[in-house]
Short mmCIF file of N, CA and C in Angstrom, two decimals:
data_model
loop_
_atom_site.label_atom_id
_atom_site.label_comp_id
_atom_site.label_asym_id
_atom_site.label_seq_id
_atom_site.Cartn_x
_atom_site.Cartn_y
_atom_site.Cartn_z
N ARG A 771 7.06 -8.39 2.99
CA ARG A 771 5.83 -8.72 3.54
C ARG A 771 5.87 -9.22 4.93
N LEU A 772 6.93 -10.16 5.20
CA LEU A 772 7.15 -10.62 6.51
C LEU A 772 7.57 -9.43 7.54
N ALA A 773 8.54 -8.63 7.04
CA ALA A 773 8.80 -7.54 7.95
C ALA A 773 7.61 -6.62 8.27
N GLU A 774 6.81 -6.33 7.21
CA GLU A 774 5.67 -5.36 7.50
C GLU A 774 4.68 -5.98 8.41
N ALA A 775 4.51 -7.35 8.19
CA ALA A 775 3.53 -8.06 9.11
C ALA A 775 4.07 -8.11 10.57
N THR A 776 5.28 -8.24 10.71
CA THR A 776 5.95 -8.21 11.95
C THR A 776 5.79 -6.84 12.66
N ARG A 777 6.04 -5.72 11.89
CA ARG A 777 5.95 -4.40 12.52
C ARG A 777 4.48 -4.03 12.77
N ARG A 778 3.55 -4.36 11.91
CA ARG A 778 2.10 -4.01 12.20
C ARG A 778 1.71 -4.86 13.41
N GLY A 779 2.13 -6.02 13.48
CA GLY A 779 1.66 -6.93 14.64
C GLY A 779 2.16 -6.40 15.89
N CYS A 780 3.48 -5.89 16.00
CA CYS A 780 3.93 -5.38 17.25
C CYS A 780 3.24 -4.04 17.50
N GLU A 781 3.05 -3.27 16.60
CA GLU A 781 2.39 -1.88 16.82
C GLU A 781 1.01 -2.12 17.27
N ALA A 782 0.23 -3.14 16.71
CA ALA A 782 -1.06 -3.46 17.21
C ALA A 782 -1.19 -3.73 18.64
N LEU A 783 0.04 -4.33 19.11
CA LEU A 783 0.03 -4.62 20.57
C LEU A 783 0.43 -3.32 21.43
N GLY A 784 0.64 -2.29 20.82
CA GLY A 784 0.86 -1.11 21.60
C GLY A 784 2.47 -0.75 21.74
N MET A 785 3.20 -1.59 21.03
CA MET A 785 4.66 -1.39 21.10
C MET A 785 5.16 -0.45 20.09
N LYS A 786 6.37 0.18 20.42
CA LYS A 786 7.03 1.13 19.50
C LYS A 786 8.09 0.42 18.89
N LEU A 787 8.25 0.68 17.58
CA LEU A 787 9.42 0.12 16.76
C LEU A 787 10.64 0.93 17.01
N PHE A 788 11.89 0.33 17.10
CA PHE A 788 13.06 1.07 17.44
C PHE A 788 13.45 1.95 16.31
N ALA A 789 13.31 1.49 15.05
CA ALA A 789 13.92 2.39 13.91
C ALA A 789 12.80 3.18 13.36
N PRO A 790 13.20 4.41 12.90
CA PRO A 790 12.08 5.15 12.22
C PRO A 790 11.76 4.58 10.84
N ALA A 791 10.64 4.93 10.37
CA ALA A 791 10.18 4.21 9.01
C ALA A 791 11.22 4.28 7.88
N GLU A 792 11.95 5.50 7.73
CA GLU A 792 12.84 5.44 6.67
C GLU A 792 14.10 4.79 6.98
N GLY A 793 14.36 4.20 8.21
CA GLY A 793 15.52 3.59 8.38
C GLY A 793 15.36 2.10 8.70
N ARG A 794 14.21 1.58 8.44
CA ARG A 794 13.85 0.10 8.63
C ARG A 794 14.39 -0.74 7.44
N GLY A 795 14.97 -2.00 7.96
CA GLY A 795 15.40 -2.86 6.79
C GLY A 795 14.42 -4.01 6.80
N SER A 796 14.81 -4.97 5.97
CA SER A 796 13.93 -6.21 5.83
C SER A 796 14.28 -7.47 6.69
N ALA A 797 15.54 -7.41 7.32
CA ALA A 797 16.13 -8.60 7.83
C ALA A 797 15.54 -8.80 9.35
N VAL A 798 15.36 -7.79 10.13
CA VAL A 798 15.11 -7.80 11.44
C VAL A 798 14.12 -6.69 11.84
N THR A 799 13.28 -6.88 12.79
CA THR A 799 12.45 -5.74 13.37
C THR A 799 12.81 -5.65 14.82
N PRO A 800 13.52 -4.48 15.16
CA PRO A 800 13.79 -4.25 16.65
C PRO A 800 12.65 -3.50 17.12
N VAL A 801 12.31 -3.88 18.49
CA VAL A 801 11.06 -3.29 19.09
C VAL A 801 11.54 -2.87 20.40
N TRP A 802 10.97 -1.76 20.95
CA TRP A 802 11.16 -1.32 22.34
C TRP A 802 10.47 -2.15 23.32
N VAL A 803 11.06 -2.56 24.27
CA VAL A 803 10.30 -3.38 25.34
C VAL A 803 9.26 -2.33 26.17
N PRO A 804 8.08 -2.97 26.23
CA PRO A 804 7.11 -1.99 27.04
C PRO A 804 7.61 -1.64 28.40
N GLU A 805 7.35 -0.42 28.80
CA GLU A 805 7.57 0.10 30.09
C GLU A 805 7.14 -0.91 31.23
N GLY A 806 7.99 -1.20 32.15
CA GLY A 806 7.61 -2.04 33.28
C GLY A 806 7.76 -3.59 32.86
N ILE A 807 8.20 -3.91 31.74
CA ILE A 807 8.29 -5.31 31.34
C ILE A 807 9.84 -5.60 31.25
N ASP A 808 10.30 -6.86 31.80
CA ASP A 808 11.73 -7.27 31.67
C ASP A 808 12.05 -7.82 30.33
N GLY A 809 12.74 -7.18 29.47
CA GLY A 809 13.04 -7.58 28.13
C GLY A 809 13.77 -8.80 28.02
N LYS A 810 14.63 -9.15 29.01
CA LYS A 810 15.30 -10.31 29.16
C LYS A 810 14.38 -11.56 29.36
N GLN A 811 13.37 -11.37 30.03
CA GLN A 811 12.32 -12.41 30.29
C GLN A 811 11.56 -12.70 29.06
N ILE A 812 11.27 -11.64 28.29
CA ILE A 812 10.65 -11.88 26.98
C ILE A 812 11.28 -12.97 26.06
N VAL A 813 12.62 -12.74 25.95
CA VAL A 813 13.55 -13.58 25.11
C VAL A 813 13.44 -14.98 25.77
N LYS A 814 13.61 -15.00 27.06
CA LYS A 814 13.75 -16.37 27.78
C LYS A 814 12.59 -17.12 27.80
N ILE A 815 11.44 -16.53 28.09
CA ILE A 815 10.12 -17.34 28.03
C ILE A 815 9.72 -17.67 26.69
N MET A 816 9.89 -16.88 25.58
CA MET A 816 9.49 -17.31 24.38
C MET A 816 10.33 -18.42 23.91
N LYS A 817 11.57 -18.50 24.15
CA LYS A 817 12.45 -19.65 23.78
C LYS A 817 12.18 -20.89 24.63
N ASN A 818 12.09 -20.73 25.91
CA ASN A 818 11.90 -21.95 26.80
C ASN A 818 10.66 -22.45 26.91
N LYS A 819 9.58 -21.63 26.89
CA LYS A 819 8.25 -22.05 27.09
C LYS A 819 7.59 -22.32 25.70
N TYR A 820 7.81 -21.53 24.69
CA TYR A 820 7.09 -21.62 23.34
C TYR A 820 8.03 -22.09 22.32
N GLY A 821 9.26 -22.24 22.47
CA GLY A 821 10.17 -22.80 21.42
C GLY A 821 10.38 -21.75 20.30
N VAL A 822 10.21 -20.44 20.47
CA VAL A 822 10.43 -19.43 19.58
C VAL A 822 11.64 -18.60 19.97
N THR A 823 12.47 -18.50 19.09
CA THR A 823 13.84 -17.78 19.31
C THR A 823 13.70 -16.38 18.72
N ILE A 824 13.85 -15.39 19.50
CA ILE A 824 14.17 -13.98 19.09
C ILE A 824 15.39 -13.45 19.85
N ALA A 825 15.87 -12.37 19.44
CA ALA A 825 17.15 -11.87 19.95
C ALA A 825 16.85 -10.66 20.88
N GLY A 826 17.63 -10.55 22.01
CA GLY A 826 17.44 -9.40 22.80
C GLY A 826 18.36 -8.27 22.29
N GLY A 827 18.31 -7.24 22.93
CA GLY A 827 19.31 -6.12 22.57
C GLY A 827 20.68 -6.35 23.02
N GLN A 828 21.61 -5.61 22.53
CA GLN A 828 22.94 -5.71 22.95
C GLN A 828 23.39 -4.36 23.44
N ASP A 829 24.52 -4.47 24.17
CA ASP A 829 25.26 -3.30 24.79
C ASP A 829 24.28 -2.31 25.51
N ASP A 830 24.12 -1.13 25.12
CA ASP A 830 23.27 -0.26 25.85
C ASP A 830 21.77 -0.65 25.63
N TYR A 831 21.38 -1.36 24.69
CA TYR A 831 20.08 -1.81 24.55
C TYR A 831 19.60 -3.20 25.16
N GLU A 832 20.53 -3.70 25.90
CA GLU A 832 20.24 -5.00 26.61
C GLU A 832 19.18 -4.88 27.40
N GLY A 833 17.99 -5.61 27.29
CA GLY A 833 16.80 -5.64 28.19
C GLY A 833 15.88 -4.48 27.73
N ARG A 834 16.23 -3.69 26.76
CA ARG A 834 15.38 -2.53 26.48
C ARG A 834 14.71 -2.75 25.17
N ILE A 835 15.36 -3.59 24.26
CA ILE A 835 14.73 -3.95 22.93
C ILE A 835 14.76 -5.50 22.76
N PHE A 836 13.92 -5.88 21.80
CA PHE A 836 14.08 -7.17 21.32
C PHE A 836 13.93 -7.25 19.86
N ARG A 837 14.49 -8.23 19.19
CA ARG A 837 14.51 -8.28 17.66
C ARG A 837 13.99 -9.57 17.14
N VAL A 838 13.07 -9.31 16.11
CA VAL A 838 12.52 -10.41 15.55
C VAL A 838 13.01 -10.66 14.15
N GLY A 839 13.68 -11.66 13.80
CA GLY A 839 14.19 -11.91 12.49
C GLY A 839 13.16 -12.43 11.58
N HIS A 840 13.31 -11.95 10.22
CA HIS A 840 12.34 -12.46 9.23
C HIS A 840 13.08 -12.54 7.83
N LEU A 841 14.43 -12.82 7.85
CA LEU A 841 15.09 -13.05 6.64
C LEU A 841 15.67 -14.41 6.53
N GLY A 842 15.43 -14.99 5.31
CA GLY A 842 16.04 -16.39 5.25
C GLY A 842 14.78 -17.23 5.19
N TYR A 843 15.03 -18.44 5.76
CA TYR A 843 13.95 -19.41 5.68
C TYR A 843 12.75 -19.22 6.66
N PHE A 844 11.93 -18.27 6.35
CA PHE A 844 10.84 -17.85 7.17
C PHE A 844 9.66 -17.81 6.23
N GLY A 845 8.50 -17.96 6.73
CA GLY A 845 7.29 -17.91 6.05
C GLY A 845 6.18 -17.26 6.84
N GLU A 846 5.03 -17.05 6.25
CA GLU A 846 4.01 -16.32 7.05
C GLU A 846 3.61 -16.92 8.36
N PHE A 847 3.51 -18.26 8.35
CA PHE A 847 3.16 -18.86 9.70
C PHE A 847 4.19 -18.82 10.72
N ASP A 848 5.42 -18.70 10.28
CA ASP A 848 6.54 -18.40 11.32
C ASP A 848 6.26 -17.08 12.00
N ILE A 849 5.81 -16.04 11.22
CA ILE A 849 5.54 -14.85 11.84
C ILE A 849 4.35 -14.83 12.78
N ILE A 850 3.30 -15.59 12.28
CA ILE A 850 2.06 -15.70 13.13
C ILE A 850 2.43 -16.40 14.39
N THR A 851 3.35 -17.45 14.28
CA THR A 851 3.59 -18.20 15.42
C THR A 851 4.40 -17.28 16.46
N THR A 852 5.34 -16.61 15.87
CA THR A 852 6.22 -15.65 16.71
C THR A 852 5.25 -14.62 17.45
N LEU A 853 4.34 -14.05 16.68
CA LEU A 853 3.51 -13.06 17.35
C LEU A 853 2.68 -13.56 18.40
N ALA A 854 2.00 -14.88 18.17
CA ALA A 854 1.30 -15.52 19.26
C ALA A 854 2.17 -15.85 20.38
N ALA A 855 3.34 -16.36 20.31
CA ALA A 855 4.19 -16.55 21.52
C ALA A 855 4.63 -15.27 22.10
N LEU A 856 4.71 -14.20 21.41
CA LEU A 856 4.98 -12.90 21.93
C LEU A 856 3.75 -12.43 22.75
N GLU A 857 2.70 -12.54 22.24
CA GLU A 857 1.36 -12.13 22.91
C GLU A 857 1.23 -12.93 24.29
N MET A 858 1.44 -14.25 24.21
CA MET A 858 1.32 -15.01 25.35
C MET A 858 2.31 -14.72 26.37
N THR A 859 3.56 -14.40 25.98
CA THR A 859 4.67 -14.07 26.78
C THR A 859 4.32 -12.69 27.56
N LEU A 860 3.93 -11.76 26.72
CA LEU A 860 3.58 -10.51 27.30
C LEU A 860 2.51 -10.44 28.28
N ALA A 861 1.47 -11.35 27.95
CA ALA A 861 0.27 -11.48 28.95
C ALA A 861 0.89 -12.01 30.16
N GLU A 862 1.65 -12.95 30.13
CA GLU A 862 2.35 -13.71 31.33
C GLU A 862 3.14 -12.69 32.16
N LEU A 863 3.73 -11.84 31.43
CA LEU A 863 4.57 -10.70 32.19
C LEU A 863 3.72 -9.64 32.76
N GLY A 864 2.39 -9.53 32.44
CA GLY A 864 1.50 -8.48 33.02
C GLY A 864 1.32 -7.26 32.12
N TYR A 865 1.69 -7.41 30.82
CA TYR A 865 1.56 -6.25 29.93
C TYR A 865 0.12 -6.38 29.41
N GLU A 866 -0.55 -5.16 29.41
CA GLU A 866 -2.05 -5.17 28.94
C GLU A 866 -2.23 -4.78 27.61
N PHE A 867 -2.90 -5.49 26.82
CA PHE A 867 -3.19 -5.20 25.31
C PHE A 867 -4.35 -6.09 24.97
N GLU A 868 -4.82 -5.87 23.87
CA GLU A 868 -5.89 -6.69 23.26
C GLU A 868 -5.37 -7.91 22.67
N ARG A 869 -5.68 -9.05 23.32
CA ARG A 869 -5.16 -10.44 22.80
C ARG A 869 -5.60 -10.64 21.37
N GLY A 870 -4.73 -11.07 20.56
CA GLY A 870 -5.00 -11.36 19.16
C GLY A 870 -4.86 -10.27 18.34
N ALA A 871 -4.67 -9.07 18.79
CA ALA A 871 -4.45 -7.89 17.99
C ALA A 871 -3.25 -7.98 17.05
N GLY A 872 -2.14 -8.49 17.57
CA GLY A 872 -0.92 -8.64 16.75
C GLY A 872 -0.97 -9.60 15.56
N ILE A 873 -1.69 -10.73 15.95
CA ILE A 873 -1.91 -11.83 14.99
C ILE A 873 -2.92 -11.17 13.93
N LYS A 874 -3.83 -10.48 14.27
CA LYS A 874 -4.94 -10.09 13.31
C LYS A 874 -4.19 -9.01 12.41
N ALA A 875 -3.26 -8.15 12.93
CA ALA A 875 -2.74 -7.22 12.14
C ALA A 875 -1.77 -7.94 11.12
N ALA A 876 -1.01 -8.93 11.51
CA ALA A 876 -0.16 -9.54 10.59
C ALA A 876 -1.02 -10.26 9.53
N GLU A 877 -2.08 -10.94 9.85
CA GLU A 877 -2.94 -11.56 8.96
C GLU A 877 -3.42 -10.70 7.87
N ALA A 878 -3.73 -9.37 8.32
CA ALA A 878 -4.30 -8.39 7.38
C ALA A 878 -3.23 -8.09 6.28
N VAL A 879 -1.99 -8.11 6.72
CA VAL A 879 -0.86 -7.90 5.71
C VAL A 879 -0.72 -8.89 4.76
N PHE A 880 -0.87 -10.25 5.21
CA PHE A 880 -0.74 -11.35 4.43
C PHE A 880 -1.88 -11.50 3.51
N MET A 881 -2.94 -11.04 3.87
CA MET A 881 -4.16 -11.15 2.98
C MET A 881 -4.41 -9.96 2.06
N GLY A 882 -3.44 -8.99 2.21
CA GLY A 882 -3.43 -7.84 1.28
C GLY A 882 -4.46 -6.81 1.66
N GLU A 883 -4.79 -6.70 3.02
CA GLU A 883 -5.86 -5.75 3.50
C GLU A 883 -5.17 -4.50 3.93
#
């Protein structure tokens, strides 16, 4: 559920998921950084300004993807908080999307809609 809420939240913001549907796991959701946005800044701003830690891409994917973890001691509100921080960060970086769309999509998963 946490993985699905994260995925739907990111997609609702207009972002593309890294892995195809048949290859997605439950531990982490890797997401392509939107065109024209600095992926390293996403990770930095979320951690330093909002206190939410996500991982950037590695090697050839550094700055091109970010990864949201949801395995272990995570709950629904951790995902909502992560998506809220992601939305605020993306808005700060100039990415255009419908604010609240990611949170709304995640809530729909949690409410069984």
